[in-house]
XYZ file of C-alpha atoms in Angstrom:
373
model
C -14.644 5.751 21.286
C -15.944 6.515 18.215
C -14.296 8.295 15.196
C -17.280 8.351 12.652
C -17.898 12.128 12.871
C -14.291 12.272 10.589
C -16.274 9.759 7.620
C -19.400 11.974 7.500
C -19.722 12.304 4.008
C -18.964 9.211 3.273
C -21.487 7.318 6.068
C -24.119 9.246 4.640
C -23.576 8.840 1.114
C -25.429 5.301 1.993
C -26.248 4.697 5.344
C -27.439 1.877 5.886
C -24.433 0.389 4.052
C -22.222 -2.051 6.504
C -18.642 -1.534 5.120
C -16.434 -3.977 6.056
C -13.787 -3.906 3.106
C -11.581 -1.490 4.729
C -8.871 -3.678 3.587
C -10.282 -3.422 -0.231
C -11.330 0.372 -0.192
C -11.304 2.394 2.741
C -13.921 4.902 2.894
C -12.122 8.529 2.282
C -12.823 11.078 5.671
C -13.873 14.785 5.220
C -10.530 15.613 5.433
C -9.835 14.249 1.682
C -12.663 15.920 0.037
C -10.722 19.463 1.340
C -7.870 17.955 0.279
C -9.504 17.163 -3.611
C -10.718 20.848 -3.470
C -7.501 22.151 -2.898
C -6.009 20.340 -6.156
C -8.848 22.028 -7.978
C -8.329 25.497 -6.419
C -4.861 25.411 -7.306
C -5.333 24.157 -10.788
C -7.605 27.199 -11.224
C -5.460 29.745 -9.550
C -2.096 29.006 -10.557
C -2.792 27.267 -14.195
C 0.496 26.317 -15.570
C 2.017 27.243 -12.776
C 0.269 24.704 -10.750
C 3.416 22.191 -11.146
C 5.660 24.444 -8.774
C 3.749 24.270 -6.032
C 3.133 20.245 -6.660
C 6.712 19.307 -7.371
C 7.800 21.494 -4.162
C 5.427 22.175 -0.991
C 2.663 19.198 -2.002
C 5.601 17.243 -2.917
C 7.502 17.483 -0.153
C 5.209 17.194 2.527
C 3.911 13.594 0.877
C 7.539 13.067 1.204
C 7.999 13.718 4.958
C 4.494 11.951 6.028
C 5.882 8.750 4.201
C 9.502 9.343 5.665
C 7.415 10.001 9.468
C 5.502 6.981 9.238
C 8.445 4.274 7.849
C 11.221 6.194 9.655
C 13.122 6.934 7.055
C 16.438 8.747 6.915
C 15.680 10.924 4.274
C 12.786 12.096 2.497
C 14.068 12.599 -0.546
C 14.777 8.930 -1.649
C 10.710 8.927 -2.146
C 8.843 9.242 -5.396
C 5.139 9.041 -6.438
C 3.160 7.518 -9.111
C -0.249 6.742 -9.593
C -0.164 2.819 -8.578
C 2.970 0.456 -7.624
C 2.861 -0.995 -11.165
C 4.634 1.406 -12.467
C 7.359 1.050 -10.096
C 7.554 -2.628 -10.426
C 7.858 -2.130 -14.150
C 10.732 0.461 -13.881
C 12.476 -1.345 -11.360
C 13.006 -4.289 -13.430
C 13.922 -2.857 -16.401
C 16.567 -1.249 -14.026
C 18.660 -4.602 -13.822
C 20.825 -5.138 -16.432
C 20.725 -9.224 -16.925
C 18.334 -11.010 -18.692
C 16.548 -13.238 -17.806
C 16.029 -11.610 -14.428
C 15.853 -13.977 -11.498
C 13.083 -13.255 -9.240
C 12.125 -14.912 -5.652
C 8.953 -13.988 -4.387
C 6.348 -15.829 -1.511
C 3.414 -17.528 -2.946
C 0.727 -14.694 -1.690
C 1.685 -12.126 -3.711
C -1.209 -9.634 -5.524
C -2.507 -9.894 -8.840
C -0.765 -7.579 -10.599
C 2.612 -8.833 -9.317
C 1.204 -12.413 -9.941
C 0.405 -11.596 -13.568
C 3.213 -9.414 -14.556
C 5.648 -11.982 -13.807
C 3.610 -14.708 -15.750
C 4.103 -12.507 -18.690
C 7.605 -11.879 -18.371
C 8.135 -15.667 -17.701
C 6.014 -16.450 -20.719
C 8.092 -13.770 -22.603
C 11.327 -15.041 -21.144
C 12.008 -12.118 -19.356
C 11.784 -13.543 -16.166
C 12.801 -16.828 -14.031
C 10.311 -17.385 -11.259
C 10.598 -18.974 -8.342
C 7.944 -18.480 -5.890
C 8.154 -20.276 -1.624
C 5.758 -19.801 1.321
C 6.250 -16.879 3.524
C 8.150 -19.111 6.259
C 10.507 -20.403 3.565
C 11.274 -16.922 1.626
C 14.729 -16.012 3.646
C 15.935 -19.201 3.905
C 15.934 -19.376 0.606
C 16.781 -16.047 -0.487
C 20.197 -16.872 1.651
C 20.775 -20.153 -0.332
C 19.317 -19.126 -3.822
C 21.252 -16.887 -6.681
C 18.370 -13.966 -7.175
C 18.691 -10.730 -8.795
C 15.741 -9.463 -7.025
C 13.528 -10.599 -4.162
C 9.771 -9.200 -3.938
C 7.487 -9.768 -0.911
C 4.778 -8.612 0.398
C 5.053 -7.036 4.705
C 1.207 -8.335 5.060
C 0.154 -10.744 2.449
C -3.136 -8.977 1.176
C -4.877 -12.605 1.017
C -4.107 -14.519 4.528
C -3.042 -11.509 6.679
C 0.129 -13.137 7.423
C 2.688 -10.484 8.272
C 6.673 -11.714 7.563
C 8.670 -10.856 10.592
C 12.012 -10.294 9.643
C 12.436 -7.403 6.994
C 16.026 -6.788 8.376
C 17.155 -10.166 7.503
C 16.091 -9.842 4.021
C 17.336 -6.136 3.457
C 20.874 -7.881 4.637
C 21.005 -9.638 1.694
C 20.679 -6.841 -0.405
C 23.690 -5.531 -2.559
C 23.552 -2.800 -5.741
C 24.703 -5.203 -7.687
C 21.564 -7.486 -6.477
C 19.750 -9.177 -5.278
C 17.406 -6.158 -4.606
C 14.812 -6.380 -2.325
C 11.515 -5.124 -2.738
C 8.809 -4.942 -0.090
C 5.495 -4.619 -1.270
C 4.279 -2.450 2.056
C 0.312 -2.239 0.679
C -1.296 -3.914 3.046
C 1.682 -2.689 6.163
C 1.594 0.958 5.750
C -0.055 2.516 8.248
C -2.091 -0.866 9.630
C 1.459 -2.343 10.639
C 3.907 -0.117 12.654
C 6.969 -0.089 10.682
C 10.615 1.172 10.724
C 12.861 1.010 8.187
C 15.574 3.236 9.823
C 18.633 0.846 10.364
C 18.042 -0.597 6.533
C 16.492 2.116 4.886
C 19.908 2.250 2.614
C 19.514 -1.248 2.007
C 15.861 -2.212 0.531
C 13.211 -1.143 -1.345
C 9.917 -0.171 0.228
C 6.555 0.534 -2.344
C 2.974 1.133 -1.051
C -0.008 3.542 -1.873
C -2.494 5.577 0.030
C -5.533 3.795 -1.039
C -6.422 1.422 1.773
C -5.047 2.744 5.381
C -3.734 5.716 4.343
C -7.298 6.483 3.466
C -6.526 8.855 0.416
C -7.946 7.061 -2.336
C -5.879 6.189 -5.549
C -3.014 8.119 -7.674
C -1.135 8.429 -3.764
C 1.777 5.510 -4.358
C 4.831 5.899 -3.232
C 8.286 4.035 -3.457
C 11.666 4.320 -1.547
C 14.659 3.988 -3.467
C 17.394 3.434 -1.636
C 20.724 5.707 -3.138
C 23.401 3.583 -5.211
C 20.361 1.488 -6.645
C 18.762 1.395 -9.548
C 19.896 4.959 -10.877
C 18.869 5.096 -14.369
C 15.714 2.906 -14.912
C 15.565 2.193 -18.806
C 11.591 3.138 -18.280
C 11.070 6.559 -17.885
C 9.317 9.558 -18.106
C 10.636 13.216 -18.995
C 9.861 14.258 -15.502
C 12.849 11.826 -14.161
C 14.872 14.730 -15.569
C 12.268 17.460 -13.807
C 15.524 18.873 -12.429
C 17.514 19.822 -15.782
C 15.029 20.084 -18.929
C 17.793 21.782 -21.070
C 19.971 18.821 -21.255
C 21.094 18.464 -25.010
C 18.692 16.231 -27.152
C 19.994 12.834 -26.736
C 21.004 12.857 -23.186
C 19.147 11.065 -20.241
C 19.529 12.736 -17.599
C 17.970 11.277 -13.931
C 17.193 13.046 -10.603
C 19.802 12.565 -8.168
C 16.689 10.929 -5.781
C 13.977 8.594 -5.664
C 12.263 10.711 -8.368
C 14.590 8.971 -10.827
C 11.272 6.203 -10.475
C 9.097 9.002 -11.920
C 7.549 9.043 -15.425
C 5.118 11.729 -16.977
C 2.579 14.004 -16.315
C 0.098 12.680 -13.705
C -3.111 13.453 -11.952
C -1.547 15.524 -8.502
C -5.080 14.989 -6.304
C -4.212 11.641 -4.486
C -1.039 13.676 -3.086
C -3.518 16.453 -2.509
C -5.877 13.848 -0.262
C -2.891 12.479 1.456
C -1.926 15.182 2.617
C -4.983 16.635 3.966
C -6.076 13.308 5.558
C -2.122 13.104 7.451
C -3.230 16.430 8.573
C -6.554 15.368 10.068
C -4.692 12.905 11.821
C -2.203 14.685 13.572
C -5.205 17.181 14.971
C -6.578 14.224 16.067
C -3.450 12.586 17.686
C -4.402 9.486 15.409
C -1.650 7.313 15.454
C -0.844 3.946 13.148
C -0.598 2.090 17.070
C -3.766 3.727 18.472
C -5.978 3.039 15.467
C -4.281 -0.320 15.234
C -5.329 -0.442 19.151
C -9.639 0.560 18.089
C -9.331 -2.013 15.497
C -8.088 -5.339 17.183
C -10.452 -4.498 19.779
C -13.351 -4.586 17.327
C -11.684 -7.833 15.854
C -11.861 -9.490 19.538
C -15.196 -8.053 19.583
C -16.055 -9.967 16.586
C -14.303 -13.235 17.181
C -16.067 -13.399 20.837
C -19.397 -13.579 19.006
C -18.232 -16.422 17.243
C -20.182 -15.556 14.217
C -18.329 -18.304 11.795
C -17.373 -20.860 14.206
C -17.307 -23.454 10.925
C -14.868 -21.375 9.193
C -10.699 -21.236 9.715
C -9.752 -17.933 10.951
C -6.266 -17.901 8.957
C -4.602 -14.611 10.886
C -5.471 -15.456 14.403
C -4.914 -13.006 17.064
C -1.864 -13.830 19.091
C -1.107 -10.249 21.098
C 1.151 -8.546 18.465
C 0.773 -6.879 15.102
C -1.905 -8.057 13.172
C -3.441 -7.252 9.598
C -6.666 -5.009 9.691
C -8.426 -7.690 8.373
C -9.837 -10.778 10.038
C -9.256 -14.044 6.954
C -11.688 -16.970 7.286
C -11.414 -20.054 5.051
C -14.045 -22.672 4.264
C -16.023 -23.621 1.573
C -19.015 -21.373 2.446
C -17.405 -18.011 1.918
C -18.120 -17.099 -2.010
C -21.893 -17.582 -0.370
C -22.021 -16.183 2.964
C -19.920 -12.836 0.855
C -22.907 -13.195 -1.430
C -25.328 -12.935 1.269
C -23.883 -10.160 3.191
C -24.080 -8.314 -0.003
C -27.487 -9.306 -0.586
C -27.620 -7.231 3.200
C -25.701 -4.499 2.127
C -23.026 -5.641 3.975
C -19.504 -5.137 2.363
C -16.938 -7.857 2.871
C -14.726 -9.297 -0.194
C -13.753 -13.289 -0.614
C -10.589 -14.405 -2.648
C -11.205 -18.200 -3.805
C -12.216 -20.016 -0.300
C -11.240 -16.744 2.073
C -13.414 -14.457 3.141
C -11.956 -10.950 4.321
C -13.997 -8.457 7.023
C -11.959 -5.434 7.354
C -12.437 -3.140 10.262
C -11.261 0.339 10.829
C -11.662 3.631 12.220
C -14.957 4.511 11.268
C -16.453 0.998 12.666
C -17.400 0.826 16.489
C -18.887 -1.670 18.809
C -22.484 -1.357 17.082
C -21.493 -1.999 13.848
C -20.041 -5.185 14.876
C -22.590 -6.139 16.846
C -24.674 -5.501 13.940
C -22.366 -7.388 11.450
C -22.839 -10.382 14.062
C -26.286 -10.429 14.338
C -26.728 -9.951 10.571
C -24.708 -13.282 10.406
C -26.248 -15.210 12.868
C -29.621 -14.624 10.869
C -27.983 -15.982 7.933
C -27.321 -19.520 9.323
């Protein structure tokens, strides 16, 4: 079945464009262009005004598509901000010791990756980082104040099974743990329910949410991390006529928020988790359309000389196929040369499938291949 009449806009902004970078930046369906409009109806209707109906109905309906999705508890332990970043930042400065010890896998992002350098360099930070099979056993026999790891590493695809055992080790007094869900939420079936109190959960809506940026979310588990030492005036959205002096925090997981932001990602969101449920578009059933476009692709054997690093094995599986060997900075050069989008990190190249990919595109991705030797 196809599902390409729900990315019109955005299939015929260019189309004879390939995308296959899902994973990088997922085209944005009809549904979020309403969704954009909306943001700028309201800012022209309501003015000022505008924030009420953002910090209440858009609020907290991001809130319950987020709690839907992870099975959360409660809604309210989410916040927003315009990238995880910011909550990586504020959750740090939440710990009290310096330096803070951090364990994270090998495979995390940039950002994380770089942040940590800095606050290493700075001495801010002591670092140590394992592989993905080593990261519990030794979070068990380390001393950590927090523990950061990505559900689905964003480079290899390489999903870590047991969230539970991690979230066991968690205490308010630390270790904290922190999954990094960017590359899990909504492309990996997830739920958090039986640990939801005990473990930190952060992703966005830019790649399978399919909202496009400013969307990113966090839950904050209650009895952790209360007063962040970074923070914004709208932490204290609740009570603005606290005395001069006093910081004040929201009793939820908007004690993570900071200032004024740009409202249209939440705006998108929304609109696109609408579109969804109208279509009875599930996490499992587009997970379903894309690993059968992955065995698709695989069965052509397009790269037989490269490693495919995530191979299928029956269960969940990144949205992304991962191929190492030498070749890939060229054959991603190529494809581009094709107008065919696919992304490479160092000797990996990533083709990302999704909903508005069917069996012709990757029969066309194939055959685009084949004539590139």
């Amino acid at each position: 079945m196809s599902w390409k009449h729900l990315f019109s806009r955005s299939l015929k902004a260019q189309p004879e464009r390939l995308h296959f970078a899902a994973h990088s930046h997922h085209l944005w369906p009809d549904a979020s262009h309403a969704g954009h409009m909306a943001a700028w109806d309201d800012a022209a209707v309501l003015a000022d005004q505008k924030w009420d109906r953002i910090m209440g109905p858009v609020w907290s309906a991001a809130q319950q598509h987020v709690a839907d999705e992870l099975h959360l508890p409660d809604p309210v332990t989410l916040c927003f901000a315009p990238n995880t970043h910011d909550f990586l930042v504020r959750l740090v400065s939440a710990l009290p010791m310096r330096p803070v010890r951090v364990l994270a896998t090998d495979g995390e992002f940039h950002s994380f990756r770089r942040q940590m350098t800095r606050w290493v360099g700075a001495g801010e930070v002591l670092l140590e980082t394992v592989s993905p099979g080593s990261l519990l056993e030794t979070a068990r026999a380390g001393q950590f104040d927090l523990i950061f790891a990505s559900h689905v590493l964003f480079n290899s695809g390489t999903i870590l099974s047991d969230l539970e055992g991690l979230a066991n080790l968690s205490r308010p007094e630390g270790p904290w743990v922190v999954i990094d869900g960017y590359h899990g939420f909504m492309a990996v079936e997830t739920d958090l329910s039986s640990f939801a109190d005990r473990i930190f959960y952060l992703s966005g809506g830019y790649k399978y949410a399919m909202a496009g940026e400013g969307a990113c979310f966090l839950h904050a588990p209650p009895g952790y991390a209360e007063r962040p030492v970074v923070t914004g005036w709208y932490a204290a959205f609740d009570d603005l006529a606290l005395p001069p002096g006093d910081v004040g925090y929201a009793p939820d997981g908007r004690r993570f928020l900071g200032s004024t932001f740009d409202p249209s990602g939440l705006y998108r969101f929304n609109a696109v988790q609408a579109m969804l449920k109208a279509e009875g578009l599930t996490t499992a059933m587009i997970s379903g359309h894309v690993a059968g476009l992955q065995e698709q692709f695989l069965a052509d054997s397009p790269l037989a000389d490269f490693a495919l690093v995530n191979p299928l094995d029956g269960g969940p599986h990144a949205r992304f196929l991962a191929f190492g060997g030498s070749r890939a900075a060229a054959v991603h050069a190529a494809l581009a040369g094709e107008n065919v989008i696919t992304d490479v990190r160092g000797d990996v190249l990533r083709i990302g499938f999704a909903l508005y990919h069917d069996a012709e595109d990757v029969a066309q991705l194939s055959t685009i291949l084949g004539q590139l030797g």
